[in-house]
Amino acid sequence: MSDYRGDQVESDSLRRLNKDEFDKLIKMLADQGYTVLGPKVRDEAIVYEEINGLADLPQGYRDDQQPGRYRVAQVGHNNYFEFNVGPQSWKQFLFPPKLTVGTAERDPASGWTFATPNQQPPKMAFVGVRACELAAIAVQDRVFMQGPYVDPDYRARRESLMLIAVNCTVAAATCFCTSTGTGPKCQVPFDLAFTELEDSFLVEIGSNRGDALVDQLVTVAGADLDRKRAERLQQRAAEQIRKHMDTSDLRDLLQQNSEHPRWDSVASRCLSCTNCTMVCPTCFCSSVHEVSDLTGDSVQRERVWDSCFNIDFSYMADGVVRNSRRSRFRQWLTHKLASWHDQFDSSGCVGCGRCITWCPVGIDLTEEVAAIRAEPSTNRQLPATQPEKTICVVPERARP
Amino acid sequence: MSTIPNSSPTVTKSHKPRLAVFKFASCDGCQLQLLSCEDELLSLADQLEIVHFIEASSQIEQGPYDIALVEGSITTTSDRGRIQTIRQQSKTLITIGACATAGGIQALKNWADHAEFARSVYANPQYVETLSTSTAIADHVRVDFELRGCPINRLQLIEVLQSLLADRRPRTPAHCVCLDCKRRGTVCIAVASDEACLGPITQAGCGAICPAYNRGCYGCFGPAAQPNCDYLADWYLQDRMSAAKLVPLLRNFNAAAPEFRDCGDRIDPNSDSGESL
Ligand code: SF4
Ligand code: SF4
Ligand code: SF4
């Protein structure tokens, strides 16, 4: 990723192009061997899937997002990117929900043979990445590629990745990237960042690879007027953001309030259903299972997405560690907003608002944080009773 | 790639574990899952001796059994006695399916007048001997493991048998359907439409099939671990569903599973009689 030019993008690197040229860009990427992924309407939502051209994009669509509620509809504009992030994030392509990470085969004569599947991940281009999503990818880069334990599959996918970003021109009611400092304007690293104007796109070049792509398209130098139009639209998105999360000293605030009564309140509402962690573009937890055939001679080691909201996720020899919805919600929020700083030098939240929209009962982390901030407890108190541990999560009455 | 020699030769057991399959009040669908294991069945037969499986063979052997798979719920006095005998004869007893683990759809009679039911169904109800309730096997005897579903998932059944053979804990999920929806990329229908879906309180195991076909989960694998049925019900009752619709949704194949039963009873203005036993 040394290819990225960093922050120093000159204003003369802004180019303007017709919308048809964007179609050409998608096809060009496919010709260069990229699997091109982008937004598409499917099952009443805007999801990320393989796209073949401009015609696949959600032209004219808008999304309406509220806590626990999401709707898309065609609203009569002609733009291709006038909506915000949906139920899926790009993490599904960089960190797939299910991956075979090892195999073992037993032969009566020669014994066990262990192998790492020789997976050649596809060379991917993401089209339509938002500012908050660029920030989320940067967070996951730190998780999977920094430090002594690098995830080889993630790295292979990440290194060949082409990032075609889009600046938001509108914001959903659940967006709060202005609080987390991650949007709505795209920051490098990206290869290209587009702003959609009424009749054309303005493109900012973020890397030499991106430059090479733009070279093959019909573009004109972006005029000052174009830049102003783009800035006005970006400004409009920022002004539409209503949700706010005060992040000052947030790490300490949460860590000092581990016994705040608000955790009981949220536990009475939270279903511990895992949805917030699944849709979060930075959540990275997984479980690894060995799956064998009946003879036990052929074993696959599989990694699947998992979640701190899954009761089994903290199951250890002595039982379940986080054995209540309260402790599981607290684990999620305090990891995301507090101990993430200690672990990865940043917050784990990029303000995309997905966990708010896709929580089936509309739990809003910004409100939970605000409630704790409004009445912080002065000192840490131990719980009145120690949580019980279960030995096994098989239903009580059917325990072996 | 690396290879290590076979240090642990296959253990030769003195005898293959003896497996028996028993049926109580049920539709046979769960046993059928064992039959539909087809390819795996041969491999299973290598490692287990199937000595009592009426659906597959009329040749049946007496106990004791190493593993008993029990399908169906208890609805008659004679079955109440029969399950005791099976328990005494079985080293490990595993219940399979919603009937055996929660009383099944027939547990709807727990909320009704069963004599009235018998009168309306049978021409000569005087020959029908039945209890007023349908109850789970675990309400009568100690159960070693409950495998959920209506019907059970055959892959989970294989997993449970495999875990018994390998003497390890079965790997069946305690989490809810949502996690599986997300893993397979399904758009949440509870959020993206007005569908009332029981996925957030229902144990996974089906593979999250219904939401993938745009239909709300109707809870056939029963309650997930520590489900928050009450808050989900209250949320749905706010604006998307009436109690008249939500109560029957909860009172389905797992109507008498305690968490579903209590939630349904709480929101049902006409009922307080779902208590079983
Ligand atoms: S915690 Fe919520 S708002 Fe923050 S990045 Fe994750 S899904 Fe987005
Ligand atoms: S959070 Fe910000 S960057 Fe992300 S979709 Fe909303 S407005 Fe765009
Ligand atoms: S906060 Fe919402 S999405 Fe997350 S586990 Fe709780 S109920 Fe599910």
Short mmCIF file of C-alpha atoms and ligand atoms in Angstrom, two decimals, chain A residues 83-85 130-133 168 170-172 175-178 182-185 237 241 350-353, ligand 2:
data_model
loop_
_atom_site.label_atom_id
_atom_site.label_comp_id
_atom_site.label_asym_id
_atom_site.label_seq_id
_atom_site.Cartn_x
_atom_site.Cartn_y
_atom_site.Cartn_z
CA PHE A 83 -27.80 6.68 -0.10
CA ASN A 84 -25.75 5.55 2.88
CA VAL A 85 -24.32 2.33 4.22
CA ARG A 130 -17.74 5.50 2.05
CA ALA A 131 -15.49 7.52 4.33
CA CYS A 132 -16.55 5.59 7.42
CA GLU A 133 -15.86 2.35 5.59
CA CYS A 168 -21.37 10.96 0.86
CA VAL A 170 -26.49 12.77 2.03
CA ALA A 171 -26.51 11.22 5.51
CA ALA A 172 -28.85 8.79 7.21
CA CYS A 175 -24.87 8.23 10.73
CA PHE A 176 -22.47 9.90 13.20
CA CYS A 177 -19.08 9.91 11.44
CA THR A 178 -18.67 13.58 12.35
CA THR A 182 -14.12 9.50 10.11
CA GLY A 183 -16.34 11.25 7.56
CA PRO A 184 -18.32 12.17 5.63
CA LYS A 185 -15.42 13.17 3.37
CA ALA A 237 -24.13 15.43 4.09
CA ILE A 241 -25.95 14.31 10.43
CA VAL A 350 -16.19 4.59 12.94
CA GLY A 351 -19.68 6.05 13.35
CA CYS A 352 -21.40 4.21 10.49
CA GLY A 353 -24.56 3.63 12.54
S1 SF4 C 2 -21.44 7.56 8.62
FE1 SF4 C 2 -20.68 9.30 7.38
S2 SF4 C 2 -19.35 8.38 5.82
FE2 SF4 C 2 -20.61 6.71 6.70
S3 SF4 C 2 -22.39 6.58 5.35
FE3 SF4 C 2 -22.97 8.00 7.00
S4 SF4 C 2 -22.43 10.04 6.23
FE4 SF4 C 2 -21.39 8.55 4.92
#
